[in-house]
Tab-separated table of C-alpha atoms and ligand atoms in Angstrom:
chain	number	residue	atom	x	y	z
A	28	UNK	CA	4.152	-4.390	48.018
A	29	UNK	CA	4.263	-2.342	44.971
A	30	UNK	CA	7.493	-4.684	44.105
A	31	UNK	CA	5.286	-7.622	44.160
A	32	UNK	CA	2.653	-6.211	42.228
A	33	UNK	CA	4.917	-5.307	39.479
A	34	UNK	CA	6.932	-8.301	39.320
A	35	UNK	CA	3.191	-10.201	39.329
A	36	UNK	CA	1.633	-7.845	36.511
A	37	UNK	CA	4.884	-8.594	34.195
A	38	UNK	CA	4.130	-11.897	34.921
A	39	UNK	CA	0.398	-11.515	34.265
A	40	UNK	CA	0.595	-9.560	31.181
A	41	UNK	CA	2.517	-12.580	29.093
A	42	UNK	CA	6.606	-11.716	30.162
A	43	UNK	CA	9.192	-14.338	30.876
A	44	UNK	CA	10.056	-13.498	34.259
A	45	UNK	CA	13.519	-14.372	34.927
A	46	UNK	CA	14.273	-13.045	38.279
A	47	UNK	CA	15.420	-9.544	39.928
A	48	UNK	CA	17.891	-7.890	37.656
A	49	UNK	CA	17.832	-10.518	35.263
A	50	UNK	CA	17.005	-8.956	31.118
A	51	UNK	CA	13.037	-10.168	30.731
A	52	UNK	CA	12.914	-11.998	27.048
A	53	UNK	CA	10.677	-10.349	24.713
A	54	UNK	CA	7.334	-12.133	24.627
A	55	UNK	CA	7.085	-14.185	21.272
A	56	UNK	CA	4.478	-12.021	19.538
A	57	UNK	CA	4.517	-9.890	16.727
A	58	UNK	CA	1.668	-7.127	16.417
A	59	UNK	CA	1.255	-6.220	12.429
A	60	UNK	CA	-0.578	-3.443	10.809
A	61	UNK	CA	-0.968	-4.198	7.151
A	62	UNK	CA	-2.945	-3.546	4.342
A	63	UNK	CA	-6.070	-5.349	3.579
A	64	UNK	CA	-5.328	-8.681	1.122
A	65	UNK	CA	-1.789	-7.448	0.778
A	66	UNK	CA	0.090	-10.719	2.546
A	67	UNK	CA	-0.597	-14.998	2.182
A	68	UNK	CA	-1.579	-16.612	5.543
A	69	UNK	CA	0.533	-19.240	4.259
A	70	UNK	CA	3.562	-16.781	4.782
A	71	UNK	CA	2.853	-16.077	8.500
A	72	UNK	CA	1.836	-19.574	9.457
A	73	UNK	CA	5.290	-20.392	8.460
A	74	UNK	CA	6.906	-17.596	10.000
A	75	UNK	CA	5.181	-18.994	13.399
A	76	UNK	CA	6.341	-22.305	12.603
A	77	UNK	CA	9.780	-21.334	12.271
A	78	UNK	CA	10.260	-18.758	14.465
A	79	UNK	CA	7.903	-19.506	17.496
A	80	UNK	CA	6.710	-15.836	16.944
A	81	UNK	CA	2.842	-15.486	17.337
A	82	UNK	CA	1.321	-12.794	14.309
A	83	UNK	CA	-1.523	-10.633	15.345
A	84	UNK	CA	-2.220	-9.400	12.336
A	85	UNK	CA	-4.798	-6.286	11.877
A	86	UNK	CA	-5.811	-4.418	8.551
A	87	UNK	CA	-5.909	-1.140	7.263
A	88	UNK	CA	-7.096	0.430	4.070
A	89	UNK	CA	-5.436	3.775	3.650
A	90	UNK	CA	-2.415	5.551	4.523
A	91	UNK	CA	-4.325	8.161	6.539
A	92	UNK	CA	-5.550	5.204	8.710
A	93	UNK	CA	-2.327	3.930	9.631
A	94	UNK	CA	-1.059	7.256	10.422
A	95	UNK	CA	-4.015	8.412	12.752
A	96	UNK	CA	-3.588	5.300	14.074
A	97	UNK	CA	0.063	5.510	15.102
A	98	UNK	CA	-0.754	9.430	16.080
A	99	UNK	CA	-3.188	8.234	18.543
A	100	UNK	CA	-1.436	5.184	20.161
A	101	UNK	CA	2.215	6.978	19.622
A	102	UNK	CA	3.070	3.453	17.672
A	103	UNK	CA	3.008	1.400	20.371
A	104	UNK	CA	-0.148	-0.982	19.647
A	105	UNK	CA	2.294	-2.161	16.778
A	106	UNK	CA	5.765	-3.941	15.833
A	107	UNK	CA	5.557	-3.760	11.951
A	108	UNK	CA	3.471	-1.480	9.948
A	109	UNK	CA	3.196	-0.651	5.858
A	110	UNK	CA	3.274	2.761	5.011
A	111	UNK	CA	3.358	4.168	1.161
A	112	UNK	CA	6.472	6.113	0.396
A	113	UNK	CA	4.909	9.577	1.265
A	114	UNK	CA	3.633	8.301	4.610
A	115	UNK	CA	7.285	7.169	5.335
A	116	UNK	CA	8.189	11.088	4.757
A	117	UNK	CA	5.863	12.327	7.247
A	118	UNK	CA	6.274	9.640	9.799
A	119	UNK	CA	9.605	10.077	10.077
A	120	UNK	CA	9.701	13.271	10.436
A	121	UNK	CA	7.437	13.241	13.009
A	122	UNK	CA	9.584	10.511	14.753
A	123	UNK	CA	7.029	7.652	14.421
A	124	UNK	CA	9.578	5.337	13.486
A	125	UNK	CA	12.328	3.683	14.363
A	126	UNK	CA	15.615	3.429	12.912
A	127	UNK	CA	16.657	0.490	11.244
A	128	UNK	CA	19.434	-1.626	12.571
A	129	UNK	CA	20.576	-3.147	9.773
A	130	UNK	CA	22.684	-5.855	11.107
A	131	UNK	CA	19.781	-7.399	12.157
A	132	UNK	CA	18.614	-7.602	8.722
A	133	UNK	CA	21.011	-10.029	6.769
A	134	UNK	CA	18.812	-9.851	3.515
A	135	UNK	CA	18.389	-6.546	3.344
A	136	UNK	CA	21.509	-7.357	0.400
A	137	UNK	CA	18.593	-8.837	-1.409
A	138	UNK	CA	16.837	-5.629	-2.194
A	139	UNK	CA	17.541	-4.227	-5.596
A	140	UNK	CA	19.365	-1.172	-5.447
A	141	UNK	CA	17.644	0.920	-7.929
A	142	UNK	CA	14.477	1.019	-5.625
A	143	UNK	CA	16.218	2.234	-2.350
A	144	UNK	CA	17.447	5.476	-1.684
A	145	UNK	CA	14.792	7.529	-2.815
A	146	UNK	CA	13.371	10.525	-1.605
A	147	UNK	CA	11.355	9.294	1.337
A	148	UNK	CA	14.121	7.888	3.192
A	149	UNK	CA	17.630	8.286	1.223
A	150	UNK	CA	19.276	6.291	3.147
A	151	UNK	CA	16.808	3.574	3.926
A	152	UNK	CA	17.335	3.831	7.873
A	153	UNK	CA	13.319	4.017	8.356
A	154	UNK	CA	11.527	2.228	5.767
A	155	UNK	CA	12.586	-0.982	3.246
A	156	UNK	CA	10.331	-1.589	0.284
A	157	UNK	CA	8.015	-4.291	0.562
A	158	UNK	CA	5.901	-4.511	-3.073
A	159	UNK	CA	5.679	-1.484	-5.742
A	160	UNK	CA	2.752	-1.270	-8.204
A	161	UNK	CA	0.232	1.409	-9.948
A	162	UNK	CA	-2.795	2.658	-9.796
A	163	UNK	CA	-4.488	2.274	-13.537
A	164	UNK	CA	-8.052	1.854	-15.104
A	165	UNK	CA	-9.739	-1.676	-14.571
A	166	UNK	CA	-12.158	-3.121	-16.505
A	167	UNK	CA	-14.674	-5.788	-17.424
A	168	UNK	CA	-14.247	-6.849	-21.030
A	169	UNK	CA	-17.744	-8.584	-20.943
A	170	UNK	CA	-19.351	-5.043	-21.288
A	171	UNK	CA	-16.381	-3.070	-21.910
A	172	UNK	CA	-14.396	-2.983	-24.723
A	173	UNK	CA	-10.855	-2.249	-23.820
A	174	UNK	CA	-10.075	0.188	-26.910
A	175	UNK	CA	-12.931	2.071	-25.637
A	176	UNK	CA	-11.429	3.061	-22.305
A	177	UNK	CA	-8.058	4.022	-23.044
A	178	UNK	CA	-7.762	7.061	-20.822
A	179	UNK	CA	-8.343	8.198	-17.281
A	180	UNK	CA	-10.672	10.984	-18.969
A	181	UNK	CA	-13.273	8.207	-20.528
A	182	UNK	CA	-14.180	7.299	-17.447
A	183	UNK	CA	-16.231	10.723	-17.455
A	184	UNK	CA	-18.414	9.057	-20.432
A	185	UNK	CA	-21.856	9.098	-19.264
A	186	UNK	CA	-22.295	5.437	-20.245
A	187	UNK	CA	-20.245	4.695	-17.279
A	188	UNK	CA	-23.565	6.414	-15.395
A	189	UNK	CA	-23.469	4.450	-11.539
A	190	UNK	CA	-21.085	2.083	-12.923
A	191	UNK	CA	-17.954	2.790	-12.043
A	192	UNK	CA	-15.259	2.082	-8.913
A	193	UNK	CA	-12.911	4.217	-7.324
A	194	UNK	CA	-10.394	3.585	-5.030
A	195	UNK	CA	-11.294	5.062	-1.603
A	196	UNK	CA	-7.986	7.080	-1.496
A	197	UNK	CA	-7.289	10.689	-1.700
A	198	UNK	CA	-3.841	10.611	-3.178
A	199	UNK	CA	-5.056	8.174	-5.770
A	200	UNK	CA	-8.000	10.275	-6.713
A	201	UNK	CA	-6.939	13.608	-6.650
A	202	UNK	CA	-3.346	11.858	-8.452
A	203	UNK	CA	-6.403	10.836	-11.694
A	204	UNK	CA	-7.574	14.435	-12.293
A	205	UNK	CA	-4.304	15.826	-12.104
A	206	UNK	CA	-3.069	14.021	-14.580
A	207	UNK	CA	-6.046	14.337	-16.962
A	208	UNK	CA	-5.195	17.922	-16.075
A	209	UNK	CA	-1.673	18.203	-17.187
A	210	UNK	CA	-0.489	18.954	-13.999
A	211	UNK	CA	2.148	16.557	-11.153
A	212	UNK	CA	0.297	14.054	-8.800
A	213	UNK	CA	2.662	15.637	-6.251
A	214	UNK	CA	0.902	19.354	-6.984
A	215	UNK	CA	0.373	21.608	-3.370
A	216	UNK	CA	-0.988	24.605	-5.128
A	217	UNK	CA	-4.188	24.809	-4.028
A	218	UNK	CA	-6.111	26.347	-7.410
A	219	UNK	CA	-4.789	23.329	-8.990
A	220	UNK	CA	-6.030	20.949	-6.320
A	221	UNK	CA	-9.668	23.152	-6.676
A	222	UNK	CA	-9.618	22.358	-10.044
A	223	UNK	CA	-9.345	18.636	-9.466
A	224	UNK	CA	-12.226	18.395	-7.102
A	225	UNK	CA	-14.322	20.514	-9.741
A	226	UNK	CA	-13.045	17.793	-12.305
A	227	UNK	CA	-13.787	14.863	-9.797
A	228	UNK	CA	-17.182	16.104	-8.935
A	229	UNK	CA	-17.889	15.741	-12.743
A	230	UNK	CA	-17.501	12.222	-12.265
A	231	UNK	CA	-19.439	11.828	-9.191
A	232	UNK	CA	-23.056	10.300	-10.995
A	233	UNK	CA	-20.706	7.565	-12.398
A	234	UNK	CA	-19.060	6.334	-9.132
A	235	UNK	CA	-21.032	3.398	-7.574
A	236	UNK	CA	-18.411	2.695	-4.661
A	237	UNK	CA	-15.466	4.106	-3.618
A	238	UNK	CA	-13.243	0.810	-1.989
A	239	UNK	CA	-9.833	0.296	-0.912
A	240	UNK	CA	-10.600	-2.678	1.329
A	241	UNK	CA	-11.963	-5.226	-1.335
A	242	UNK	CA	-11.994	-3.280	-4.866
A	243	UNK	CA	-11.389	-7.168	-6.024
A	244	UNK	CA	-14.817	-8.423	-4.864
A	245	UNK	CA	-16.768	-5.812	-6.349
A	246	UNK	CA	-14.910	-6.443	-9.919
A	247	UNK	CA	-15.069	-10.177	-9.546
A	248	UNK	CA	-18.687	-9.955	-8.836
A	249	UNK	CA	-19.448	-7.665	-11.333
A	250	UNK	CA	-20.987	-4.762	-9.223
A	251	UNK	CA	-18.992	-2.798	-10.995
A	252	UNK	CA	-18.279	-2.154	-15.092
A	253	UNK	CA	-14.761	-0.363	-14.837
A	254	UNK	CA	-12.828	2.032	-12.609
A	255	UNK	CA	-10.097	2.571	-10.974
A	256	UNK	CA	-7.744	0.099	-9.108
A	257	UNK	CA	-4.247	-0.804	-7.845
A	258	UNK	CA	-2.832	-3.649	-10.241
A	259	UNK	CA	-2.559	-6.337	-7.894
A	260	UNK	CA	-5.940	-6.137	-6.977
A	261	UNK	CA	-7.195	-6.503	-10.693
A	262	UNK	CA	-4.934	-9.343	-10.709
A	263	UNK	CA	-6.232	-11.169	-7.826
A	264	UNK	CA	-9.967	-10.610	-9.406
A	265	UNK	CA	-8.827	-11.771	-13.029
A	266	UNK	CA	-8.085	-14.923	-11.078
A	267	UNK	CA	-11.216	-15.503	-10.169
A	268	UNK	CA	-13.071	-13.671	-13.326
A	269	UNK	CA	-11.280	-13.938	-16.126
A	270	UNK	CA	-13.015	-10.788	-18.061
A	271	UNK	CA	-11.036	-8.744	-15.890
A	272	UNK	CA	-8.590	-6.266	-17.426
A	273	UNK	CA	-6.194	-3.501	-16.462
A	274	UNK	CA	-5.222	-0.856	-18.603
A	275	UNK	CA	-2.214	1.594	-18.254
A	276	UNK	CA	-3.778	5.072	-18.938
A	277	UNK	CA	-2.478	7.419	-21.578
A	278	UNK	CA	-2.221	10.057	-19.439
A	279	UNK	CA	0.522	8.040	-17.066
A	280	UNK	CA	-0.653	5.540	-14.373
A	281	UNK	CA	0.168	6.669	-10.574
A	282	UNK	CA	3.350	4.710	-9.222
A	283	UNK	CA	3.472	3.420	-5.651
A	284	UNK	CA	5.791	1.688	-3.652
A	285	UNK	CA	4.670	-0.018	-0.240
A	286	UNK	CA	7.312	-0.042	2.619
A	287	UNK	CA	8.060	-2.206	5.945
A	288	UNK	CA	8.865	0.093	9.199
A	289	UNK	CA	9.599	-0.349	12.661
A	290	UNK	CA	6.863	2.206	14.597
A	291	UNK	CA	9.040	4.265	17.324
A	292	UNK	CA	6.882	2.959	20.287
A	293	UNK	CA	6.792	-1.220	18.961
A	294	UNK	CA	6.969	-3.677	21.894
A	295	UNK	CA	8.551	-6.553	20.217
A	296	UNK	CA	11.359	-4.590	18.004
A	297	UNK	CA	13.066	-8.346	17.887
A	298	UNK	CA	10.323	-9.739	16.994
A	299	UNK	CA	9.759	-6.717	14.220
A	300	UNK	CA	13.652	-7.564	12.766
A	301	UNK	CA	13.148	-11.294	12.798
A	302	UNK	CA	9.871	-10.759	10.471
A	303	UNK	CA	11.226	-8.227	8.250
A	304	UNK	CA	14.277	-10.466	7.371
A	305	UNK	CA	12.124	-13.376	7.041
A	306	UNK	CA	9.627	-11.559	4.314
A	307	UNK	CA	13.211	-10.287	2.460
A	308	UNK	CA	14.130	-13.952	2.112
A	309	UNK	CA	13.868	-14.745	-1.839
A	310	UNK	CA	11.541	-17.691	-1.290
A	311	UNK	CA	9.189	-15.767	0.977
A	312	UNK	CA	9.433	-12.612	-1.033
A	313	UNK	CA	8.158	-14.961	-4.363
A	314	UNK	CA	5.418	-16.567	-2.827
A	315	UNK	CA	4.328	-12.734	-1.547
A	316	UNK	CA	4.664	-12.070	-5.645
A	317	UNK	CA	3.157	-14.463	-6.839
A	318	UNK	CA	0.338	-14.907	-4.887
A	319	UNK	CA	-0.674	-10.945	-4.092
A	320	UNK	CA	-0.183	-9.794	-7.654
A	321	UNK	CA	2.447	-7.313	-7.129
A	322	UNK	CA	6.154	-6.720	-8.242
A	323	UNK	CA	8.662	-7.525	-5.980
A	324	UNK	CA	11.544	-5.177	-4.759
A	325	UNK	CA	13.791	-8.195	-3.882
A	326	UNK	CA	16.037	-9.004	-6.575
A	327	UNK	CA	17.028	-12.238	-5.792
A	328	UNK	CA	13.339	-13.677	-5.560
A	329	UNK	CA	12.712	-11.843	-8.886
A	330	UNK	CA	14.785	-14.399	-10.238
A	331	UNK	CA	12.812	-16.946	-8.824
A	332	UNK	CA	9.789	-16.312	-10.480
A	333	UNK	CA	7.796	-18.231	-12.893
A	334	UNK	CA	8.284	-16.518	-17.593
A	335	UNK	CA	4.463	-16.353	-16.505
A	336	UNK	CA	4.602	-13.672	-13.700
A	337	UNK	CA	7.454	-11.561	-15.055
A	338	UNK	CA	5.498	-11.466	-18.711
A	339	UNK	CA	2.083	-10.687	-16.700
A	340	UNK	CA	2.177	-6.544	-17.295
A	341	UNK	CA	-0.526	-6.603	-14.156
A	342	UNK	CA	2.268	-7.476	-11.992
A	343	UNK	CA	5.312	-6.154	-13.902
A	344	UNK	CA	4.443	-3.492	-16.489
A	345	UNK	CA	6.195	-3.299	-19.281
A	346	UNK	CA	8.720	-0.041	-19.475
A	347	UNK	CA	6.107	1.382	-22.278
A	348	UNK	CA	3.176	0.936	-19.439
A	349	UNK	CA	5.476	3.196	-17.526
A	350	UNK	CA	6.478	6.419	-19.635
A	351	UNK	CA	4.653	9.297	-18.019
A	352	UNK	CA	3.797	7.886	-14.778
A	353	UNK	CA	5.180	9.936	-11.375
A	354	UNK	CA	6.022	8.135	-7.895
A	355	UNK	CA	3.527	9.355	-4.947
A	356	UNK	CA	5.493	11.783	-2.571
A	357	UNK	CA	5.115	13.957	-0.072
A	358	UNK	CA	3.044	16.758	-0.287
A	359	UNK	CA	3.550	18.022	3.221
A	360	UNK	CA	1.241	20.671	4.412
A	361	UNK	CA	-0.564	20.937	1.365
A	362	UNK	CA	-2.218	17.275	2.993
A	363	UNK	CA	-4.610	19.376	4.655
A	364	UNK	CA	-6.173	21.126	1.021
A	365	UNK	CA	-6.401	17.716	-0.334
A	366	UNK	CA	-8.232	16.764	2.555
A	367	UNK	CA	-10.472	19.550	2.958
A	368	UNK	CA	-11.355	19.046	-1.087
A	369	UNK	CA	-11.735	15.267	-0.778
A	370	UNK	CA	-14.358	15.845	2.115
A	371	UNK	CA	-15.988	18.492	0.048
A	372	UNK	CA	-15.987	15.496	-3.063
A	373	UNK	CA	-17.328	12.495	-0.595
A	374	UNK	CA	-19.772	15.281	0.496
A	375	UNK	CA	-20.996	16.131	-2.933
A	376	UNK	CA	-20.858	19.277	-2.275
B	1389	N2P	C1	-3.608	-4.018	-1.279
B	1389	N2P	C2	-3.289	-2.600	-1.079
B	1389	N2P	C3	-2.308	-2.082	-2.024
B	1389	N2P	C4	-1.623	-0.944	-1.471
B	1389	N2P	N1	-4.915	-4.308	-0.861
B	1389	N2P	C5	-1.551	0.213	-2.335
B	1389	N2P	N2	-0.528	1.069	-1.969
């Protein structure tokens, strides 16, 4: 009886039942966790098309989501996920993800070379880089001029007064007044994170919103003067409004990379390959470019794109729009000050 019911349920739940004994074919569905605005539906209708694979796609807006979400479900609820470089350290150290078979990922020869084997996963057996970009000062040139908002530390102006945007992200914040401060994004002593937060809370009576989700509706819309913003999201809003502009602060602009993984717990791990090596084919990996506003790990498709893209500095900066910027890593237990000091900040206390 209980035979029946199980053979009925695997049925039931979507499985190709072959027979007793018989390997059951993974069901043709892909469950991915992704940032919000970060991937074309035009991508994964054609990945259905070709493939046959179903995307249930789901959005996040921080790396702290993700991760609480992968805690709580031990990573099975998804097949591909999108963690930043120092959410790759701690997830796979806690054994949230899977490792990599890379013969099952053909263009993973596609990826240029300088951007893998860093830090958060030296030897690329977790994580493979999906789009890099910064975090920087945006700004509309309608009612801002750009020489007057040069560095992270104007925004403190109090002609900014309930004008301003900042991203919804406690890496990205804290990253802004540590820089202003002289001191590494990557900093886990905790009088140095105090004196952030007693920096940030300066700048409270000019923050309007705090978004991650949509930062480009609020600048397209102009519900917001300036701020602070990832570049591909200024991009997408200059699209749309073109007084939009995105400035490289003096003090260094925060450097990101965004990576594809494999969550240990994934249903449909062929499924999870077949996509991954699909979005590292050059043709899919340009459109992603071009379209999302973000620079491209994938050598091959770099070569693909369009004088216009590659001279855009709010998709590829320019080396200059680099010099002084740090990459985002781990900051492992020192996680919990920033957290306690961004509550504290969203608190106003
Ligand atoms: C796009 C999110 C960009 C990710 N909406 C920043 N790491």
């Amino acid at each position: 009886m209980i035979r029946i019911l199980a053979v009925v349920l695997s049925f039931a739940v979507g499985g190709v039942c072959i027979g007793a004994g018989e390997p059951r074919a993974e069901e043709k569905v892909l469950n991915f966790y992704n940032w919000s605005d970060y991937m074309p539906d035009s991508v994964l209708k054609q990945f259905t098309k070709e493939t046959g694979i179903k995307v249930n796609g789901s959005t996040f807006d921080s790396n702290e989501t993700l991760y609480s979400k992968l805690k709580t479900l031990k990573g099975k609820a998804y097949d591909v996920v999108m963690p930043s470089t120092y959410f790759v350290s701690r997830m796979r150290k806690e054994g949230l993800l899977l490792k990599l078979d890379r013969s099952k990922i053909s263009n993973f020869k596609n990826l240029d070379p300088k951007l893998l084997g860093q830090a958060h996963d030296p030897e690329n057996d977790y994580s493979l880089p999906y789009l890099w970009g910064t975090t920087g000062i945006v700004l509309n040139t309608k009612t801002v001029k750009p020489e007057s908002l040069k560095r992270w530390k104007d925004l403190w102006d109090p002609r900014f007064k309930g004008s301003l945007m900042l991203l919804d992200d406690v890496r990205d914040v804290f990253s802004m007044a540590l820089k202003i401060l002289g001191y590494s994004i990557n900093d886990t002593d905790e009088a140095h994170i105090r004196q952030a937060y007693e920096l940030l809370k300066e700048l409270t009576p000019n923050v309007k919103i705090y978004n991650s989700e949509t930062p480009k509706v609020f600048l397209i819309e102009e519900e917001v003067i300036a701020g602070m913003t990832w570049n591909g999201e200024a991009f997408k809003a200059k699209r749309e409004n073109p007084n939009i502009a995105y400035v490289y602060p003096e003090e260094g602009a925060l450097l990101w990379m965004d990576n594809l993984a494999i969550p240990s717990g994934a249903k449909h791990v062929e499924s999870a390959y077949r996509f991954i090596d699909y979005l590292l084919r050059p043709d899919v990996a340009k459109v992603i470019c071009e379209q999302i506003g973000y620079a491209t790990p994938n050598l091959e498709a770099r070569k693909l794109l369009s004088k216009e893209t590659l001279e855009n500095r709010m998709v590829y900066p320019a080396d200059s729009d680099l010099s002084k910027t740090e990459i985002q890593n781990d900051v492992g237990d020192a996680v919990t000050i920033y957290e306690k000091y961004w509550q504290l900040l969203k608190l106003g206390r």
